[in-house]
Tab-separated table of C-alpha atoms and ligand atoms in Angstrom:
chain	number	residue	atom	x	y	z
A	1	UNK	CA	170.617	191.539	39.329
A	2	UNK	CA	169.884	190.089	35.904
A	3	UNK	CA	167.740	192.589	34.033
A	4	UNK	CA	165.504	190.914	31.451
A	5	UNK	CA	162.710	193.445	31.039
A	6	UNK	CA	164.056	195.658	28.263
A	7	UNK	CA	160.667	195.933	26.543
A	8	UNK	CA	159.366	197.707	29.666
A	9	UNK	CA	162.302	200.068	29.738
A	10	UNK	CA	166.062	200.086	29.271
A	11	UNK	CA	169.060	201.340	31.217
A	12	UNK	CA	169.900	204.879	30.152
A	13	UNK	CA	173.292	204.463	28.434
A	14	UNK	CA	176.195	206.301	30.169
A	15	UNK	CA	177.009	208.239	26.971
A	16	UNK	CA	173.366	209.343	26.782
A	17	UNK	CA	173.463	210.666	30.355
A	18	UNK	CA	176.766	212.401	29.588
A	19	UNK	CA	175.293	214.063	26.491
A	20	UNK	CA	172.298	215.295	28.497
A	21	UNK	CA	174.114	216.708	31.535
A	22	UNK	CA	175.288	220.056	30.064
A	23	UNK	CA	171.680	220.837	29.124
A	24	UNK	CA	170.725	220.752	32.810
A	25	UNK	CA	173.720	222.789	33.954
A	26	UNK	CA	175.452	225.371	31.728
A	27	UNK	CA	173.309	225.101	28.545
A	28	UNK	CA	169.935	225.644	30.155
A	29	UNK	CA	168.713	228.318	27.739
A	30	UNK	CA	165.254	228.275	26.233
A	31	UNK	CA	165.577	227.259	22.545
A	32	UNK	CA	163.175	230.084	21.615
A	33	UNK	CA	165.466	232.755	23.090
A	34	UNK	CA	167.598	235.063	20.941
A	35	UNK	CA	170.778	235.082	23.105
A	36	UNK	CA	173.489	232.550	22.526
A	37	UNK	CA	172.752	230.126	25.378
A	38	UNK	CA	169.271	229.790	23.870
A	39	UNK	CA	170.713	229.313	20.413
A	40	UNK	CA	172.947	226.523	21.789
A	41	UNK	CA	169.833	224.685	22.992
A	42	UNK	CA	168.057	225.235	19.691
A	43	UNK	CA	171.017	223.885	17.772
A	44	UNK	CA	171.162	220.805	20.010
A	45	UNK	CA	167.429	220.171	19.544
A	46	UNK	CA	167.756	220.384	15.780
A	47	UNK	CA	170.814	218.140	15.686
A	48	UNK	CA	168.891	215.534	17.678
A	49	UNK	CA	165.934	215.932	15.324
A	50	UNK	CA	168.172	215.362	12.301
A	51	UNK	CA	169.727	212.229	13.803
A	52	UNK	CA	166.369	210.770	14.831
A	53	UNK	CA	164.912	211.469	11.376
A	54	UNK	CA	167.906	209.621	9.898
A	55	UNK	CA	167.022	206.424	11.788
A	56	UNK	CA	163.854	206.020	9.697
A	57	UNK	CA	164.933	207.808	6.516
A	58	UNK	CA	162.694	210.806	7.258
A	59	UNK	CA	163.287	214.519	6.861
A	60	UNK	CA	164.207	216.559	9.911
A	61	UNK	CA	161.057	218.672	9.679
A	62	UNK	CA	158.861	215.575	9.763
A	63	UNK	CA	159.825	214.785	13.382
A	64	UNK	CA	157.727	216.255	16.218
A	65	UNK	CA	158.900	215.694	19.776
A	66	UNK	CA	156.351	214.445	22.308
A	67	UNK	CA	156.436	213.329	25.943
A	68	UNK	CA	156.785	209.675	24.902
A	69	UNK	CA	155.148	206.903	22.927
A	70	UNK	CA	151.751	207.226	24.588
A	71	UNK	CA	151.478	210.880	23.636
A	72	UNK	CA	152.588	210.197	20.052
A	73	UNK	CA	149.973	207.412	19.698
A	74	UNK	CA	147.199	209.565	21.180
A	75	UNK	CA	148.123	212.463	18.965
A	76	UNK	CA	148.313	210.431	15.748
A	77	UNK	CA	144.902	208.851	16.203
A	78	UNK	CA	142.986	211.808	17.622
A	79	UNK	CA	144.444	214.330	15.180
A	80	UNK	CA	143.955	212.176	12.071
A	81	UNK	CA	140.385	211.553	13.217
A	82	UNK	CA	139.723	215.238	13.785
A	83	UNK	CA	141.450	216.421	10.618
A	84	UNK	CA	139.692	213.911	8.329
A	85	UNK	CA	136.190	213.914	9.734
A	86	UNK	CA	134.876	215.291	6.436
A	87	UNK	CA	136.195	212.151	4.684
A	88	UNK	CA	134.917	209.559	7.117
A	89	UNK	CA	134.813	208.173	10.626
A	90	UNK	CA	136.200	204.671	10.229
A	91	UNK	CA	139.535	203.512	11.653
A	92	UNK	CA	141.176	200.083	11.369
A	93	UNK	CA	143.548	198.738	14.017
A	94	UNK	CA	144.349	195.360	15.603
A	95	UNK	CA	143.357	193.519	18.757
A	96	UNK	CA	146.965	193.349	19.945
A	97	UNK	CA	147.903	197.038	20.015
A	98	UNK	CA	149.304	198.692	23.121
A	99	UNK	CA	146.690	200.351	25.330
A	100	UNK	CA	147.949	203.750	24.135
A	101	UNK	CA	146.241	202.838	20.840
A	102	UNK	CA	143.369	200.673	22.078
A	103	UNK	CA	142.177	203.082	24.754
A	104	UNK	CA	142.466	206.002	22.332
A	105	UNK	CA	140.269	204.039	19.894
A	106	UNK	CA	137.710	203.495	22.680
A	107	UNK	CA	137.801	207.243	23.344
A	108	UNK	CA	137.175	207.941	19.650
A	109	UNK	CA	134.334	205.409	19.515
A	110	UNK	CA	132.579	207.347	22.267
A	111	UNK	CA	132.873	210.395	20.031
A	112	UNK	CA	131.190	208.851	17.029
A	113	UNK	CA	134.073	207.083	15.249
A	114	UNK	CA	133.867	203.442	14.247
A	115	UNK	CA	136.830	201.167	14.807
A	116	UNK	CA	137.510	197.722	13.309
A	117	UNK	CA	139.850	195.612	15.450
A	118	UNK	CA	141.607	193.054	13.244
A	119	UNK	CA	142.213	189.526	14.502
A	120	UNK	CA	145.655	187.977	14.535
A	121	UNK	CA	146.692	184.361	13.970
A	122	UNK	CA	148.251	181.992	16.552
A	123	UNK	CA	151.588	183.770	16.059
A	124	UNK	CA	150.152	187.268	16.396
A	125	UNK	CA	150.286	188.246	12.707
A	126	UNK	CA	147.391	190.108	11.063
A	127	UNK	CA	145.724	188.757	7.941
A	128	UNK	CA	146.159	191.068	4.935
A	129	UNK	CA	142.982	189.701	3.329
A	130	UNK	CA	140.999	190.579	6.447
A	131	UNK	CA	142.558	194.045	6.422
A	132	UNK	CA	141.637	194.612	2.791
A	133	UNK	CA	138.089	193.388	3.402
A	134	UNK	CA	137.739	195.774	6.345
A	135	UNK	CA	138.550	198.849	4.243
A	136	UNK	CA	135.473	200.988	3.519
A	137	UNK	CA	134.934	204.199	1.538
A	138	UNK	CA	134.880	206.091	4.865
A	139	UNK	CA	138.091	204.541	6.257
A	140	UNK	CA	140.469	207.359	7.203
A	141	UNK	CA	143.264	205.551	9.039
A	142	UNK	CA	144.966	202.195	9.452
A	143	UNK	CA	147.047	201.868	12.623
A	144	UNK	CA	149.053	198.656	13.025
A	145	UNK	CA	151.981	198.261	15.392
A	146	UNK	CA	155.438	197.523	13.972
A	147	UNK	CA	156.310	194.959	16.631
A	148	UNK	CA	154.247	193.697	19.532
A	149	UNK	CA	155.530	194.615	22.976
A	150	UNK	CA	154.503	191.344	24.619
A	151	UNK	CA	155.174	188.577	22.129
A	152	UNK	CA	157.645	190.395	19.849
A	153	UNK	CA	155.838	189.505	16.604
A	154	UNK	CA	156.637	191.752	13.623
A	155	UNK	CA	153.682	192.785	11.475
A	156	UNK	CA	153.829	192.946	7.626
A	157	UNK	CA	154.319	196.727	7.635
A	158	UNK	CA	155.491	197.061	4.000
A	159	UNK	CA	152.448	195.175	2.674
A	160	UNK	CA	150.081	197.215	4.853
A	161	UNK	CA	151.757	200.423	3.644
A	162	UNK	CA	151.328	199.381	-0.002
A	163	UNK	CA	147.657	198.579	0.513
A	164	UNK	CA	147.005	201.828	2.388
A	165	UNK	CA	148.732	203.803	-0.363
A	166	UNK	CA	146.725	202.011	-3.061
A	167	UNK	CA	143.463	202.832	-1.286
A	168	UNK	CA	144.482	206.392	-0.376
A	169	UNK	CA	144.260	205.772	3.372
A	170	UNK	CA	146.702	207.140	5.951
A	171	UNK	CA	148.889	204.548	7.695
A	172	UNK	CA	150.200	204.966	11.234
A	173	UNK	CA	152.479	202.497	12.976
A	174	UNK	CA	153.319	202.340	16.673
A	175	UNK	CA	157.025	201.546	16.341
A	176	UNK	CA	157.861	202.060	20.025
A	177	UNK	CA	159.329	198.535	20.318
A	178	UNK	CA	161.013	198.478	16.913
A	179	UNK	CA	162.561	201.943	16.535
A	180	UNK	CA	166.344	201.700	16.862
A	181	UNK	CA	166.205	197.900	17.187
A	182	UNK	CA	165.640	196.865	13.568
A	183	UNK	CA	165.924	198.777	10.266
A	184	UNK	CA	162.913	200.972	9.410
A	185	UNK	CA	162.619	203.138	6.289
A	186	UNK	CA	159.332	205.032	6.165
A	187	UNK	CA	159.430	205.689	2.408
A	188	UNK	CA	160.090	202.078	1.457
A	189	UNK	CA	157.423	200.869	3.863
A	190	UNK	CA	154.768	203.435	2.920
A	191	UNK	CA	154.383	204.640	6.503
A	192	UNK	CA	152.719	208.069	6.937
A	193	UNK	CA	152.908	208.436	10.717
A	194	UNK	CA	155.137	206.639	13.209
A	195	UNK	CA	155.455	206.738	17.004
A	196	UNK	CA	158.684	206.125	18.927
A	197	UNK	CA	159.903	206.492	22.508
A	198	UNK	CA	163.463	207.101	23.751
A	199	UNK	CA	163.402	204.960	26.884
A	200	UNK	CA	163.100	201.755	24.871
A	201	UNK	CA	166.496	202.358	23.227
A	202	UNK	CA	168.640	203.336	26.215
A	203	UNK	CA	167.427	206.925	26.159
A	204	UNK	CA	165.628	208.875	28.890
A	205	UNK	CA	161.990	208.418	29.883
A	206	UNK	CA	159.330	210.994	29.032
A	207	UNK	CA	160.525	211.856	25.542
A	208	UNK	CA	159.345	210.438	22.254
A	209	UNK	CA	158.340	211.552	18.817
A	210	UNK	CA	155.717	211.391	16.130
A	211	UNK	CA	156.892	211.226	12.529
A	212	UNK	CA	154.388	212.960	10.235
A	213	UNK	CA	154.962	212.694	6.485
A	214	UNK	CA	155.197	216.087	4.745
A	215	UNK	CA	151.858	217.242	3.411
A	216	UNK	CA	149.676	215.394	5.915
A	217	UNK	CA	147.074	217.578	7.540
A	218	UNK	CA	147.163	217.041	11.273
A	219	UNK	CA	145.615	219.192	13.991
A	220	UNK	CA	147.902	220.446	16.755
A	221	UNK	CA	148.239	218.363	19.882
A	222	UNK	CA	148.528	221.295	22.289
A	223	UNK	CA	147.721	224.966	21.910
A	224	UNK	CA	150.151	227.538	23.234
A	225	UNK	CA	153.505	228.778	21.954
A	226	UNK	CA	154.753	228.122	18.464
A	227	UNK	CA	157.106	225.237	19.330
A	228	UNK	CA	157.354	222.197	17.038
A	229	UNK	CA	156.149	224.309	14.128
A	230	UNK	CA	152.897	225.188	15.928
A	231	UNK	CA	151.896	221.559	16.279
A	232	UNK	CA	152.998	220.739	19.817
A	233	UNK	CA	153.220	223.786	22.067
A	234	UNK	CA	155.359	223.959	25.208
A	235	UNK	CA	159.013	224.710	25.943
A	236	UNK	CA	161.062	221.845	24.558
A	237	UNK	CA	162.426	219.163	26.898
A	238	UNK	CA	165.960	219.986	25.758
A	239	UNK	CA	167.897	217.477	27.917
A	240	UNK	CA	165.381	214.768	26.976
A	241	UNK	CA	165.598	215.570	23.283
A	242	UNK	CA	169.404	215.609	23.403
A	243	UNK	CA	169.304	212.267	25.225
A	244	UNK	CA	166.921	210.836	22.624
A	245	UNK	CA	169.293	212.053	19.880
A	246	UNK	CA	172.292	210.443	21.588
A	247	UNK	CA	170.345	207.204	22.108
A	248	UNK	CA	169.309	207.158	18.439
A	249	UNK	CA	172.907	207.672	17.284
A	250	UNK	CA	174.082	204.917	19.622
A	251	UNK	CA	171.299	202.590	18.446
A	252	UNK	CA	172.274	203.110	14.807
A	253	UNK	CA	175.946	202.426	15.578
A	254	UNK	CA	175.320	199.161	17.379
A	255	UNK	CA	172.108	197.952	15.712
A	256	UNK	CA	173.619	195.135	13.695
A	257	UNK	CA	175.827	193.618	16.417
A	258	UNK	CA	173.205	194.168	19.111
A	259	UNK	CA	170.478	192.440	17.102
A	260	UNK	CA	172.791	189.558	16.185
A	261	UNK	CA	173.827	189.014	19.807
A	262	UNK	CA	170.271	189.223	21.108
A	263	UNK	CA	168.977	186.834	18.431
A	264	UNK	CA	171.606	184.290	19.364
A	265	UNK	CA	170.819	184.536	23.088
A	266	UNK	CA	167.076	184.543	22.367
A	267	UNK	CA	167.212	181.369	20.295
A	268	UNK	CA	169.520	179.682	22.802
A	269	UNK	CA	167.102	180.513	25.641
A	270	UNK	CA	164.057	179.419	23.628
A	271	UNK	CA	165.779	176.156	22.688
A	272	UNK	CA	166.757	175.311	26.262
A	273	UNK	CA	163.342	176.170	27.724
A	274	UNK	CA	161.534	174.134	25.072
A	275	UNK	CA	163.690	171.063	25.580
A	276	UNK	CA	164.104	171.218	29.355
A	277	UNK	CA	160.756	172.422	30.700
A	278	UNK	CA	157.717	170.293	29.810
A	279	UNK	CA	154.241	171.697	29.018
A	280	UNK	CA	155.331	175.084	27.787
A	281	UNK	CA	154.467	177.047	24.662
A	282	UNK	CA	156.433	179.731	22.858
A	283	UNK	CA	154.207	182.749	22.207
A	284	UNK	CA	154.783	184.913	19.142
A	285	UNK	CA	156.200	184.139	15.716
A	286	UNK	CA	159.359	182.044	15.786
A	287	UNK	CA	161.213	183.983	13.057
A	288	UNK	CA	159.272	187.224	12.477
A	289	UNK	CA	160.100	188.409	15.960
A	290	UNK	CA	162.033	191.158	17.728
A	291	UNK	CA	165.655	190.101	18.323
A	292	UNK	CA	165.392	190.292	22.116
A	293	UNK	CA	161.916	188.896	22.806
A	294	UNK	CA	161.168	185.561	24.492
A	295	UNK	CA	157.609	184.834	25.661
A	296	UNK	CA	156.437	181.503	27.080
A	297	UNK	CA	153.309	180.149	28.665
A	298	UNK	CA	153.826	177.422	31.257
A	299	UNK	CA	150.789	175.237	31.942
A	300	UNK	CA	149.612	174.923	35.575
A	301	UNK	CA	151.572	178.013	36.646
A	302	UNK	CA	150.535	181.421	37.904
A	303	UNK	CA	152.685	184.058	36.169
A	304	UNK	CA	152.731	186.408	39.154
A	305	UNK	CA	154.139	183.691	41.455
A	306	UNK	CA	156.746	182.905	38.843
A	307	UNK	CA	157.831	186.550	38.688
A	308	UNK	CA	158.066	186.873	42.473
A	309	UNK	CA	160.207	183.742	42.722
A	310	UNK	CA	162.437	184.899	39.864
A	311	UNK	CA	162.794	188.264	41.604
A	312	UNK	CA	163.965	186.454	44.750
A	313	UNK	CA	166.794	185.077	42.613
A	314	UNK	CA	167.615	188.555	41.298
A	315	UNK	CA	165.971	188.064	37.907
A	316	UNK	CA	163.754	190.898	36.584
A	317	UNK	CA	161.219	189.737	34.004
A	318	UNK	CA	157.592	190.416	33.215
A	319	UNK	CA	154.348	188.514	32.837
A	320	UNK	CA	152.995	190.736	30.090
A	321	UNK	CA	153.301	194.439	29.437
A	322	UNK	CA	154.408	196.603	32.356
A	323	UNK	CA	151.235	198.618	32.045
A	324	UNK	CA	149.017	195.616	32.742
A	325	UNK	CA	151.078	193.987	35.467
A	326	UNK	CA	149.281	194.515	38.739
A	327	UNK	CA	145.955	193.867	37.046
A	328	UNK	CA	144.337	190.460	37.309
A	329	UNK	CA	143.009	190.478	33.754
A	330	UNK	CA	144.922	188.199	31.436
A	331	UNK	CA	146.843	189.910	28.645
A	332	UNK	CA	144.623	190.929	25.714
A	333	UNK	CA	147.478	189.997	23.378
A	334	UNK	CA	147.725	186.431	24.658
A	335	UNK	CA	143.928	186.026	24.471
A	336	UNK	CA	143.998	187.384	20.902
A	337	UNK	CA	146.483	184.692	19.809
A	338	UNK	CA	144.064	182.086	21.122
A	339	UNK	CA	145.393	181.227	24.567
A	340	UNK	CA	142.896	180.180	27.227
A	341	UNK	CA	142.647	182.421	30.302
A	342	UNK	CA	144.626	180.001	32.469
A	343	UNK	CA	147.375	179.690	29.824
A	344	UNK	CA	147.564	183.470	29.483
A	345	UNK	CA	147.940	183.759	33.263
A	346	UNK	CA	150.957	181.463	33.207
A	347	UNK	CA	153.062	183.534	30.858
A	348	UNK	CA	156.541	184.952	31.172
A	349	UNK	CA	158.128	187.664	29.026
A	350	UNK	CA	161.902	187.941	28.932
A	351	UNK	CA	163.317	190.804	26.875
A	352	UNK	CA	167.062	190.977	26.346
A	353	UNK	CA	169.658	193.668	25.855
A	354	UNK	CA	173.109	193.501	24.298
A	355	UNK	CA	174.523	193.448	27.833
A	356	UNK	CA	173.095	190.014	28.646
A	357	UNK	CA	175.307	186.939	28.480
A	358	UNK	CA	174.994	183.220	27.826
A	359	UNK	CA	175.939	182.553	31.466
A	360	UNK	CA	172.947	184.623	32.543
A	361	UNK	CA	170.701	182.608	30.221
A	362	UNK	CA	172.036	179.378	31.767
A	363	UNK	CA	171.358	180.702	35.267
A	364	UNK	CA	167.830	181.747	34.260
A	365	UNK	CA	167.037	178.323	32.766
A	366	UNK	CA	168.291	176.484	35.858
A	367	UNK	CA	166.272	178.700	38.191
A	368	UNK	CA	163.220	178.582	35.943
A	369	UNK	CA	163.288	174.774	35.884
A	370	UNK	CA	163.274	174.619	39.673
A	371	UNK	CA	160.649	177.336	40.137
A	372	UNK	CA	158.278	175.848	37.558
A	373	UNK	CA	158.650	172.401	39.154
A	374	UNK	CA	158.025	173.834	42.635
A	375	UNK	CA	154.936	175.782	41.544
A	376	UNK	CA	153.544	172.756	39.731
A	377	UNK	CA	154.027	170.633	42.886
A	378	UNK	CA	151.677	173.061	44.643
A	379	UNK	CA	149.095	173.029	41.847
A	380	UNK	CA	146.001	170.807	42.239
A	381	UNK	CA	145.427	171.140	38.484
A	382	UNK	CA	148.853	169.718	37.768
A	383	UNK	CA	148.219	166.878	40.223
A	384	UNK	CA	144.938	166.025	38.444
A	385	UNK	CA	146.694	166.231	35.094
A	386	UNK	CA	149.463	163.843	36.166
A	387	UNK	CA	146.885	161.406	37.603
A	388	UNK	CA	144.968	161.547	34.334
A	389	UNK	CA	148.098	160.366	32.556
A	390	UNK	CA	147.820	157.168	34.622
B	1	PLP	N1	153.468	201.495	22.404
B	1	PLP	C1	154.136	200.365	22.682
B	1	PLP	C2	154.134	199.258	21.676
B	1	PLP	C3	154.842	200.227	23.873
B	1	PLP	O1	155.510	199.108	24.127
B	1	PLP	C4	154.830	201.315	24.800
B	1	PLP	C5	155.515	201.198	26.107
B	1	PLP	O2	155.541	200.161	26.721
B	1	PLP	C6	154.122	202.478	24.461
B	1	PLP	C7	153.455	202.527	23.265
B	1	PLP	C8	154.100	203.667	25.371
B	1	PLP	O3	155.307	204.361	25.342
B	1	PLP	P1	155.718	205.361	26.513
B	1	PLP	O4	156.070	204.514	27.690
B	1	PLP	O5	156.891	206.117	25.998
B	1	PLP	O6	154.551	206.251	26.768
């Protein structure tokens, strides 16, 4: 199997599993307990918290564990909305956010909030002028993702942070795809809230975090016990948190080499596809892009058929985000960058890890060439197109 869907999820690293195991077996104590096996869990949770805070230059007490990226996104938006209702009801986000943000915005709209969805250009980058123009006296939050999960484009987070600071508006970023992959410093960037998820950086699924800058008023996500400093009740997922901590430490150790290797493979793959497969288009910004992201649209091709045929060759890839695969709607991200419905349907997302090799990329290109040619042979649209060429 050649696994090329690391934006959907990653392999849990062996050292992460190893770090977690004792917290299922001998160290199963509740971190709130007084006795020593409880204290061991509490210590492990706080060590993980410290390490995770270090990844983004935050303080330990600014990290709140959640059950993943979706929960962190929901919490950030709903709680900022609720806690700032006296200031205003206007939120600014983008058209290319993950559904964890977009559907939460829809939920808030039904409850009387107003949301501006910023456009993006052909590469998926927001326009800072449009953002500034969208700011109103009642704007309470700007939420713009760090890196897009489908096309890999990086947004101008530092500039957005500066603008938000200048205008006195809170700034949240969904950094689920960027955390642990590229350097992030919340103070330098002016980020007030940030979401991350462990399973995107070789950690376990079902654990994530919300960074909340000290001093920000934010209502609790869940009511119950006093865990997470009264903001997120419920007995801590100790093995998950320990795994997230181990994954964060590992990500920091390998970040530079991993990113360099993925960039090289990414650009090699992009180069070969562009020169060897006609009528294709690279989606996302060529340089301002996640190290491991490759996204192409192939004209006259149905993305689902492409994925099935790649799977038959042992290649795991995606046609968009995992959450939307299975639905017949074209990706909202690809439509937002200006692709036509049929172009959006013919898209392929390949997301790399440091374990991939150049040989695998060669194999993928050879298979892709054959599959694309075969699918085009079956396409009446392609036939018409070729005839039109004369
Ligand atoms: N935000 C982005 C940008 C994502 O890519 C994802 C996952 O695909 C999420 C949020 C949701 O994270 P989780 O799967 O941890 O709920």
